[in-house]
Coordinates of C-alpha atoms in Angstrom, one line a residue:
Chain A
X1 CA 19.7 14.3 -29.8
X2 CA 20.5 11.6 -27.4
X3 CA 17.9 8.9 -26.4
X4 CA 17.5 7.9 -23.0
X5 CA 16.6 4.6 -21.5
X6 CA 14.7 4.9 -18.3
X7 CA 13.2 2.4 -15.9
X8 CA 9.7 3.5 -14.2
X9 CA 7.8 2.1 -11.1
X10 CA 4.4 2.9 -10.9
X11 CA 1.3 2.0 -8.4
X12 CA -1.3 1.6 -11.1
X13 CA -4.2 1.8 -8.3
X14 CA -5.2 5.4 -9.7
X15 CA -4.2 5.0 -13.2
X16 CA -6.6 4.0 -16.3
X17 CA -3.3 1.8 -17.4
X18 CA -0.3 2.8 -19.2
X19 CA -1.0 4.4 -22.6
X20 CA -2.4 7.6 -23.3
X21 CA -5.9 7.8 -24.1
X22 CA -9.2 10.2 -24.7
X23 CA -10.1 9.9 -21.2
X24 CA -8.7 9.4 -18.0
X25 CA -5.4 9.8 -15.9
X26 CA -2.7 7.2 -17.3
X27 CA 1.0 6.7 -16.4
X28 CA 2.1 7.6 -20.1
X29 CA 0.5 11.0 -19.9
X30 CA 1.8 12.1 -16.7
X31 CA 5.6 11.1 -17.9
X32 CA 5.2 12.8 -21.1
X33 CA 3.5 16.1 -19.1
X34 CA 7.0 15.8 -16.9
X35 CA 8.6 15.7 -20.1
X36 CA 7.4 18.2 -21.8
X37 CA 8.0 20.8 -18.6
X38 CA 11.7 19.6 -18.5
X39 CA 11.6 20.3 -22.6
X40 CA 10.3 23.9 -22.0
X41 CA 6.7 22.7 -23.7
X42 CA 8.5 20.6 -26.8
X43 CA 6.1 17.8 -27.2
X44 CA 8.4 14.8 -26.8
X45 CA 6.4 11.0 -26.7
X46 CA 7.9 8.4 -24.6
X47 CA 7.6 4.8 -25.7
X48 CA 7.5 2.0 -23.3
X49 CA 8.1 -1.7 -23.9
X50 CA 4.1 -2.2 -23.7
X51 CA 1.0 -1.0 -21.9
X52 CA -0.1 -2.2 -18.5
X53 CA -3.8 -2.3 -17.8
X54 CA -6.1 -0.2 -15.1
X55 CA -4.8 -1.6 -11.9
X56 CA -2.0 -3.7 -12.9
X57 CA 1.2 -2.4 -11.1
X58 CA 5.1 -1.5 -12.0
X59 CA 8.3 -2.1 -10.6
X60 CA 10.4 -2.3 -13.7
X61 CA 8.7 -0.6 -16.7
X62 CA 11.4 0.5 -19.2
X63 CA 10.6 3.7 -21.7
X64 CA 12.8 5.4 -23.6
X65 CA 12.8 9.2 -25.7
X66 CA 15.1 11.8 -27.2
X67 CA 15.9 14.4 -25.9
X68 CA 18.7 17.4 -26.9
X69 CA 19.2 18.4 -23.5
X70 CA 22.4 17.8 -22.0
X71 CA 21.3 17.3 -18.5
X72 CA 23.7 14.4 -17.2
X73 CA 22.0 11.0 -16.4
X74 CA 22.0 11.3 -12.4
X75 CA 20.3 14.6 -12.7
X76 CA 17.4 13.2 -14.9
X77 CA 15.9 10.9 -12.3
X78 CA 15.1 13.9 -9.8
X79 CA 14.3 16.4 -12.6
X80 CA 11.5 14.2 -13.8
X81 CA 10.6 12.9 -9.8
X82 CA 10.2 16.0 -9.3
X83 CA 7.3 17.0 -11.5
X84 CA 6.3 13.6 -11.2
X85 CA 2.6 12.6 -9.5
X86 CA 4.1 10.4 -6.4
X87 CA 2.2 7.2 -7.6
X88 CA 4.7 7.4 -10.8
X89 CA 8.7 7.1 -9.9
X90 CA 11.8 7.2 -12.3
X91 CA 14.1 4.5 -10.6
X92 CA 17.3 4.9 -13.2
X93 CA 18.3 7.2 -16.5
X94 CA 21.2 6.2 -19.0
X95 CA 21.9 7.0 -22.0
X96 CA 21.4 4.5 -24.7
X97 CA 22.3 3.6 -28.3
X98 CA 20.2 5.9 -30.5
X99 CA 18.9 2.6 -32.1
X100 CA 17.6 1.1 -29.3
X101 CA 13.5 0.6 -29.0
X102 CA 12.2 0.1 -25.6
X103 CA 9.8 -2.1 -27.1
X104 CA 10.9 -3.6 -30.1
X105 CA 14.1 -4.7 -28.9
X106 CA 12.6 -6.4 -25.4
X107 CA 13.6 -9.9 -25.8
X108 CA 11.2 -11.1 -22.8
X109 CA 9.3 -10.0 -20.0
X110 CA 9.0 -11.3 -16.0
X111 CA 5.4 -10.4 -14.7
X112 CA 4.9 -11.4 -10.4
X113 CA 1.3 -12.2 -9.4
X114 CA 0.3 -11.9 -5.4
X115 CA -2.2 -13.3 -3.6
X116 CA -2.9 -12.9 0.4
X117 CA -3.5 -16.1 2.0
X118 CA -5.6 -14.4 5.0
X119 CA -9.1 -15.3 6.9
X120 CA -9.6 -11.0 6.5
X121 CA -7.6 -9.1 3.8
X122 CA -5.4 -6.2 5.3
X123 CA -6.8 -3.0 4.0
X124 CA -3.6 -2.2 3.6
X125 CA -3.1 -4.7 0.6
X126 CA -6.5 -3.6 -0.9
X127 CA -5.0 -3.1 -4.0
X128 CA -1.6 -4.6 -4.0
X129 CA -2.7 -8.8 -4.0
X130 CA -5.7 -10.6 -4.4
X131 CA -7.6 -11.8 -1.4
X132 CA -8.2 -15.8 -1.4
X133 CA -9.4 -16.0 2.0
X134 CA -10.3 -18.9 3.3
X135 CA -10.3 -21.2 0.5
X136 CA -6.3 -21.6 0.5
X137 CA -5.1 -23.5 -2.8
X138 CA -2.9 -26.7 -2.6
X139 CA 0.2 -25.0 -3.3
X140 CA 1.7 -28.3 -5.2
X141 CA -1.4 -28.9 -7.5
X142 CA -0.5 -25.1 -8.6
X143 CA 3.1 -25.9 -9.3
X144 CA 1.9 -29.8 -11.0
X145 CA 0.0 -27.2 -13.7
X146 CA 2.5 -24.5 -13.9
X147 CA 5.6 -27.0 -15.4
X148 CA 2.9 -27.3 -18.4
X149 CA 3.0 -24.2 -19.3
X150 CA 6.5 -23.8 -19.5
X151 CA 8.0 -24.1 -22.7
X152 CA 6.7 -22.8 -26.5
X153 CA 2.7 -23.0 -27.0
X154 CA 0.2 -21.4 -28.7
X155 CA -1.5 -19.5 -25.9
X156 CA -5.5 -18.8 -27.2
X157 CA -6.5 -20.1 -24.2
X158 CA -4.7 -17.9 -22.2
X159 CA -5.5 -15.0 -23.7
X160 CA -8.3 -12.1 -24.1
X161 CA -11.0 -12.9 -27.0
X162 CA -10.0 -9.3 -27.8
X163 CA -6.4 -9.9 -28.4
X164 CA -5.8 -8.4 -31.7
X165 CA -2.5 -10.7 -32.2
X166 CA -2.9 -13.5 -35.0
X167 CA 0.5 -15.1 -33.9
X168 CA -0.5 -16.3 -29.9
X169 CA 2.3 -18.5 -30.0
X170 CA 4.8 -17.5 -27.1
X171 CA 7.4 -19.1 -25.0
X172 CA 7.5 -19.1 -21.1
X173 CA 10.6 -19.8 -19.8
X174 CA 10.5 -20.0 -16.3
X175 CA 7.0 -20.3 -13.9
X176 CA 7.0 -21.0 -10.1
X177 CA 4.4 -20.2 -7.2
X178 CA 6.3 -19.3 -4.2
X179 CA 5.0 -19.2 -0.6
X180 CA 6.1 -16.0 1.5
X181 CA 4.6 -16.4 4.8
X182 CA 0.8 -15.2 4.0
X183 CA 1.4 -14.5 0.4
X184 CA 1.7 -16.8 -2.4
X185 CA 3.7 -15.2 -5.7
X186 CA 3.6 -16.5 -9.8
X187 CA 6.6 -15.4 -11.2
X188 CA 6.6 -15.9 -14.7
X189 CA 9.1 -14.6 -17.4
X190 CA 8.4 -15.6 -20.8
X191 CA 9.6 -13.9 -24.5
X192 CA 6.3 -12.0 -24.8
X193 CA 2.8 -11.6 -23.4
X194 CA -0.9 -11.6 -25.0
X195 CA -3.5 -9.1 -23.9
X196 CA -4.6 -10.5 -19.9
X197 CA -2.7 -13.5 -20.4
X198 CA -0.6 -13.3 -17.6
X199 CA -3.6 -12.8 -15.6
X200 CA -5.5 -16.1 -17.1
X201 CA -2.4 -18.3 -16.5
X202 CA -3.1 -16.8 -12.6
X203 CA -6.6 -17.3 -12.9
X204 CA -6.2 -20.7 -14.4
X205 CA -3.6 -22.2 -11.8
X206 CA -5.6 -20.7 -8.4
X207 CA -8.5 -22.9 -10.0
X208 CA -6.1 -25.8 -10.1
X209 CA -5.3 -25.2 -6.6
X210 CA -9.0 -25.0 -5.4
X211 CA -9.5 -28.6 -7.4
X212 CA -11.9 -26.8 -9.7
X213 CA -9.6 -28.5 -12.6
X214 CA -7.0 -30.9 -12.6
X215 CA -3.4 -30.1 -13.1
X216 CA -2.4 -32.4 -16.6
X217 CA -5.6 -30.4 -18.0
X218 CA -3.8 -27.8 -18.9
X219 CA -2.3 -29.7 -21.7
X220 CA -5.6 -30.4 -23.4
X221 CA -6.9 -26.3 -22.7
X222 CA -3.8 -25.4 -24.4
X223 CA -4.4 -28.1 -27.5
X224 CA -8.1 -26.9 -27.8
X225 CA -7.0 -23.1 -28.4
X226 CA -10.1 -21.6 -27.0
X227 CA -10.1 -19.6 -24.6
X228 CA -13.4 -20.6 -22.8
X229 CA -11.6 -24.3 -21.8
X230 CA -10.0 -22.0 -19.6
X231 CA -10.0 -20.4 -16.3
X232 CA -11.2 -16.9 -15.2
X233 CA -9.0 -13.8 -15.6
X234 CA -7.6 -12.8 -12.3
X235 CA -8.1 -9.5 -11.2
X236 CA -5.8 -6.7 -11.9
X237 CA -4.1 -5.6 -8.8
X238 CA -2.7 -8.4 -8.7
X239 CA -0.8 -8.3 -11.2
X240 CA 3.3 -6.1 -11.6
X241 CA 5.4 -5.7 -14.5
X242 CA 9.2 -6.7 -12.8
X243 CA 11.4 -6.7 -15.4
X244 CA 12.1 -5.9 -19.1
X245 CA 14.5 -7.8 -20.5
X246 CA 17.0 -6.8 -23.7
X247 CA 20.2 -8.5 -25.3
X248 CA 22.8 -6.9 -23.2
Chain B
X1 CA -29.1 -5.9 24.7
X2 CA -25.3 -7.2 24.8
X3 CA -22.4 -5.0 24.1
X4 CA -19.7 -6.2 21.9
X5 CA -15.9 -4.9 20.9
X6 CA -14.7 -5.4 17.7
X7 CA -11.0 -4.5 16.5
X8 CA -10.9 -2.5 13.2
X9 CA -8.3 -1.7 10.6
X10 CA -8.1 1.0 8.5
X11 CA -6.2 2.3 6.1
X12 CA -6.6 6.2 6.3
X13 CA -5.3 6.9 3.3
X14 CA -8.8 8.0 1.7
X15 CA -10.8 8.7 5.1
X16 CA -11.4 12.5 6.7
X17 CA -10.1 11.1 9.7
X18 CA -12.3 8.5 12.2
X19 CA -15.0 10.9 13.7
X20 CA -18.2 11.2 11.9
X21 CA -18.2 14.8 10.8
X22 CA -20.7 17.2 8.7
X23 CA -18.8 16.9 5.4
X24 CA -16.3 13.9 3.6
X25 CA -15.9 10.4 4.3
X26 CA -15.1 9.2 7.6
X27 CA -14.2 5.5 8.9
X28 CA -17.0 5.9 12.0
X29 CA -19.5 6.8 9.1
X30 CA -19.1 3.5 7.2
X31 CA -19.1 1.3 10.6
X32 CA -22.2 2.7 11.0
X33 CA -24.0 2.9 8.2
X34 CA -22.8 -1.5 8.4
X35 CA -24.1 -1.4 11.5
X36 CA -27.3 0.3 10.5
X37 CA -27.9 -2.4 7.8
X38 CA -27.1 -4.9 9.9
X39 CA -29.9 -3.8 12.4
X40 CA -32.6 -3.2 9.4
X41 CA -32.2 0.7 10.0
X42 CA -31.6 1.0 13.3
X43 CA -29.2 3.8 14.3
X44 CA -26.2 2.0 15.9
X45 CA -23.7 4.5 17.2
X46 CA -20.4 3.1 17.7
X47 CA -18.2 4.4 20.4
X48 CA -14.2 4.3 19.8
X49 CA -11.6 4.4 21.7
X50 CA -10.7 7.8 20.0
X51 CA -10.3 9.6 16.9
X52 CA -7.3 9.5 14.5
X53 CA -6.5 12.4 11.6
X54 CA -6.8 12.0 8.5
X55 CA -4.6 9.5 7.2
X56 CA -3.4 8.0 10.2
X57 CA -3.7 4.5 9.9
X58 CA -5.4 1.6 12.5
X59 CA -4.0 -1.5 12.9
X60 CA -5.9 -2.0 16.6
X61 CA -8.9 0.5 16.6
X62 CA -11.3 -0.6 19.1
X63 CA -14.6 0.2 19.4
X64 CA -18.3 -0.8 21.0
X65 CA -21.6 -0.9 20.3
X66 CA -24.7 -2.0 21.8
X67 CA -26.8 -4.6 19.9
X68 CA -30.1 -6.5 20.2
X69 CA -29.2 -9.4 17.6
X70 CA -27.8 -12.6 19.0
X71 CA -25.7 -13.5 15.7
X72 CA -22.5 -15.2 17.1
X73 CA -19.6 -13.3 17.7
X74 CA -17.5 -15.2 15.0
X75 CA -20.4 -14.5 12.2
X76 CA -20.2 -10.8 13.4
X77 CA -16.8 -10.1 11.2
X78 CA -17.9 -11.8 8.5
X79 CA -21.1 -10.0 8.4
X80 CA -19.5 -6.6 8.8
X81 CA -16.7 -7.0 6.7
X82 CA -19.3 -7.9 3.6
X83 CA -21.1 -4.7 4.0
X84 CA -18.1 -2.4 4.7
X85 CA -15.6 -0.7 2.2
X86 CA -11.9 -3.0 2.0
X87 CA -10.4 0.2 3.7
X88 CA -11.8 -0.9 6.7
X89 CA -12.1 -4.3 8.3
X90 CA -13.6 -6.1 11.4
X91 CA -10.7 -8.1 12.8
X92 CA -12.5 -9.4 16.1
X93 CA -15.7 -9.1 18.1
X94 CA -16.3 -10.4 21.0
X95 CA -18.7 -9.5 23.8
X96 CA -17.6 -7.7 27.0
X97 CA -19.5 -6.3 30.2
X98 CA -22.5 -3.9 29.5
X99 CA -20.3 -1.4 31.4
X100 CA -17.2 -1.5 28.8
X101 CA -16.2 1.8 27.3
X102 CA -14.1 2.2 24.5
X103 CA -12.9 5.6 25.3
X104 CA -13.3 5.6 29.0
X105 CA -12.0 2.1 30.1
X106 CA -8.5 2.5 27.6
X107 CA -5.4 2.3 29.9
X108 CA -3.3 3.3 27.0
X109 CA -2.5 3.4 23.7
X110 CA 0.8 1.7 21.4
X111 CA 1.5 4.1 18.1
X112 CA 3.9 3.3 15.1
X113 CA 5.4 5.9 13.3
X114 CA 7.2 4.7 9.9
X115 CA 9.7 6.8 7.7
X116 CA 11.3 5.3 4.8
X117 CA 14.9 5.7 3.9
X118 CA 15.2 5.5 0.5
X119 CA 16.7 7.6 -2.3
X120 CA 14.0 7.6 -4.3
X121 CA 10.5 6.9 -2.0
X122 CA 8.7 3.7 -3.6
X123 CA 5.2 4.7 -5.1
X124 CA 3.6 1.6 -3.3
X125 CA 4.4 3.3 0.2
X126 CA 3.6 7.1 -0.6
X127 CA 0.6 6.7 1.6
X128 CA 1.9 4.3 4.4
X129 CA 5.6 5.9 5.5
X130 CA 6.9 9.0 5.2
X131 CA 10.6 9.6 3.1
X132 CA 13.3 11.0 4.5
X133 CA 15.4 10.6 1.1
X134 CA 18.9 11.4 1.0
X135 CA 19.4 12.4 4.5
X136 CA 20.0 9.8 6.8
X137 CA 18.7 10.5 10.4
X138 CA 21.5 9.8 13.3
X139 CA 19.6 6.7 15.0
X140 CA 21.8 7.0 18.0
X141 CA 21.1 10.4 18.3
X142 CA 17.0 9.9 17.9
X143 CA 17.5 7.0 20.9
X144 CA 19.1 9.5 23.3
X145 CA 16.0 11.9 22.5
X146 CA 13.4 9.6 23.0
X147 CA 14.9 8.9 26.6
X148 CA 13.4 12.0 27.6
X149 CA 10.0 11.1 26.7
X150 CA 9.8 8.6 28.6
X151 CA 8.0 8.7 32.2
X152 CA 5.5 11.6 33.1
X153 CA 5.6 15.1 31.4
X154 CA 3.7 18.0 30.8
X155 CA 3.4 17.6 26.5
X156 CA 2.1 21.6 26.3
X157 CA 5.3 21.8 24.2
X158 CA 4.7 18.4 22.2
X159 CA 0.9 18.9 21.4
X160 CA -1.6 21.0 18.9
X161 CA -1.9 25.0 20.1
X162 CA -5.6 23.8 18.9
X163 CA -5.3 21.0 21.8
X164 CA -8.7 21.9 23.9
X165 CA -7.5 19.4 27.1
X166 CA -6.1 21.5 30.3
X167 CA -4.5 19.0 31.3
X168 CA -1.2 18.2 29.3
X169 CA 0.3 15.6 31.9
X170 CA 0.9 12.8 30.0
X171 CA 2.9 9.4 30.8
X172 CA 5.1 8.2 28.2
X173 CA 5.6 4.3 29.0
X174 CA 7.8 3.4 25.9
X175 CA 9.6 4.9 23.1
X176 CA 11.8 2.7 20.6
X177 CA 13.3 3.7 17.3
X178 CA 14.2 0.2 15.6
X179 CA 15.5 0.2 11.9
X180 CA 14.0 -2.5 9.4
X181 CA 15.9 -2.8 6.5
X182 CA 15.1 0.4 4.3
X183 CA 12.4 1.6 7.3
X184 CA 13.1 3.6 10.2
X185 CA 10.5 2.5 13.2
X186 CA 9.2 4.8 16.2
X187 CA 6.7 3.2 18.5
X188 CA 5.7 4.8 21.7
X189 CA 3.4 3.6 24.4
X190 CA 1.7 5.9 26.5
X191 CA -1.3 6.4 28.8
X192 CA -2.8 8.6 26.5
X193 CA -1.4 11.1 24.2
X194 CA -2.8 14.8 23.1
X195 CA -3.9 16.2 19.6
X196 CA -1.0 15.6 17.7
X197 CA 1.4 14.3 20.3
X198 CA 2.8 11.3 18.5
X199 CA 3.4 13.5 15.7
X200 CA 5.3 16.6 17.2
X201 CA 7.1 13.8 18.5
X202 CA 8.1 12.2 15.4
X203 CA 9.0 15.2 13.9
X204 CA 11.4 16.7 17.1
X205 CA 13.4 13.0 16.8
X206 CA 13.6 13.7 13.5
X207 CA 14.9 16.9 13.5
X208 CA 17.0 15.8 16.5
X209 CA 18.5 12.7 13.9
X210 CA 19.2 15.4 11.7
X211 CA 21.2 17.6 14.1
X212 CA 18.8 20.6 13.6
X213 CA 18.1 19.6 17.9
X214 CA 20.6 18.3 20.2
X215 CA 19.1 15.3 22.5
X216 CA 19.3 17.0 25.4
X217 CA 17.7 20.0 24.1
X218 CA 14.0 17.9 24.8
X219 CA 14.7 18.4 28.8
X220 CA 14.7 22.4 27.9
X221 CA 11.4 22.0 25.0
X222 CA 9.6 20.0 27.7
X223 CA 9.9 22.6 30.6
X224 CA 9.1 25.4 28.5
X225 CA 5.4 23.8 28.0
X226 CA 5.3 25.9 24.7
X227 CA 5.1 24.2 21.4
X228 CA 6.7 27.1 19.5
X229 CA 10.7 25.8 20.8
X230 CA 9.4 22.2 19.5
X231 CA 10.3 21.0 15.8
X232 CA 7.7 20.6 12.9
X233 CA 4.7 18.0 13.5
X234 CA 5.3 15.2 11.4
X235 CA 3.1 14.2 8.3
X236 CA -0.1 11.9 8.8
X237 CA 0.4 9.3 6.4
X238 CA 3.7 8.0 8.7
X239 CA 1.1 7.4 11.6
X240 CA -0.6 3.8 12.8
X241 CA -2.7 3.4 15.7
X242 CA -1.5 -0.1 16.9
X243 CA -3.6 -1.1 20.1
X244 CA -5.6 0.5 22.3
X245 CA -5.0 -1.7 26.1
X246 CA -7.7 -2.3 29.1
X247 CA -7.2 -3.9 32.3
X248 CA -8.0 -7.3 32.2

């Protein structure tokens, strides 16, 4: 058996998120369908460094699996493309230690966040940013909150009531809201990520922008550990999975 | 009553086309179901400059309708754009002369064809360009083509064999292949183009880039007014309509 490492973009416009469940089309099922036509119906599971949820987009998803076929890397990419929906694409293949967990061994995560700054949204970014319209956010307000967040906290805030997690302490290591002519971009990489709280630190720092809190109150939101101090969740098509990071 | 024309975007991706039709969702259908609201059930039928296919895209759509209301033209968008799906938006309305046509008035049309050169096509532009993968087109080769497009033709050989019009005499004003990073860019201006015209097109300038055509052979497809010697029409979802243009 050899277990391959392989990096996924998906458009997660049609998807019910990443994992497999009861009901409904998700990314996870259609790879491991591909999977299991390449394996001549042997059942083999994929596991990804973490779910994505309805909406929420891809660039640089990372799975991996075993596999005993001895199809060379190159090949693997266009095998799998190939029985592949067209919303789902495998970007790279390589071989990889047959310790390594796609999950388990992440040691951080870089999530981007898009917003279009427009009077009317294109319909052609319908589902790829989030319209602000006219109400455009001061920009520096939104950058005076993010240096808060940087560094390690205890995010219970920032995070769904549902998280399951006891342990919401996390550490971002690098936040910044970029302009790009009529989108504005969060890029945030921390070690790890509680359930929607990428989306609430978005959520939270557009309100700071539209003065609906001010920017040093993020200290005291992050101090009172609840998560109604907080912002709203932003919406979900916002929101892309970048990059996976491991030790190299 | 005054007569307005608005500028609409669509994105075709999910519409059967523009023209209202018996069966499946079309972008005339929603403008004028809007409309309809707007007016408190009163039919509103809009008039367009023409139909597009299904998934062809607008970026410049224009259309009139006659209306009673005397809501300002700037509240117009706004009101239309709240009651119509994000595929579609209002970009501008402004009054004209009760004698303005849509259709009738255009002087001629700007189209955009996109293909994406990639080797692996992202899943964010399945809809919006078409890939070419691995096989690079010969842009040089697609700018000596499109040459012979340009100026008046007879496009029998360039068109639908469903195209109804007798009349195949069209006037090709401009046609441009520009390259945009991983993008390859037609756009042709023209004063008026058949059922499928852009398309065939595309797809002979293609095959031309390709060397399945050489760029002289259009002189020979174009006098024998048949579209059998012409290469394959080109898929829809490559296809924008940019601006419709009227005399001042």
């Amino acid at each position: 058996m050899r277990r391959l490492k392989a990096i996924v973009q998906y458009d997660g416009t049609h998807f019910n998120g990443y994992q497999i469940q009861d009901e409904g089309r998700t990314v996870q099922q259609q790879i491991d369908r591909a999977l299991r036509k390449i394996h001549k119906d042997d059942s083999i599971i994929s596991v990804a460094s973490g779910r994505t949820d309805t909406g929420v987009h891809a660039l640089g998803q990372v799975i991996h699996f075993d596999t005993p076929l001895t199809i060379p890397d190159e090949r693997w990419c266009i095998a799998m493309n190939t029985l592949l929906p067209n919303d789902v694409r495998i970007i790279s293949v390589e071989e990889v230690a047959s310790d390594f967990h796609a999950r388990y061994d992440a040691t951080g995560k870089t999530y981007l966040y898009k917003w279009e700054r427009t009077p009317i949204q294109s319909p052609f970014h319908r589902n790829y940013a989030v319209h602000i319209g006219y109400h455009y956010p001061d920009v520096d307000k939104m950058r005076q909150a993010a240096k808060h967040f940087v560094g390690t906290h205890d995010f219970t805030s920032f995070c769904s009531t549902k998280t399951a997690t006891t342990n919401r302490v996390r550490t971002i290591r690098k936040l910044s809201i970029e302009e790009f002519g009529d989108e504005l971009h969060m890029t945030i990489e921390g070690d790890g990520f509680l359930y929607n709280m990428v989306r609430t630190i978005a959520g939270m720092l557009l309100a700071v922008g539209r003065g609906q809190y001010d920017p040093d109150s993020i200290i005291e939101i992050l101090a009172a550990k609840n998560r109604k101090k907080a912002a709203e969740t932003a919406p979900s098509q916002g929101l892309y999975l970048v990059e996976v990071h491991y030790d190299e």
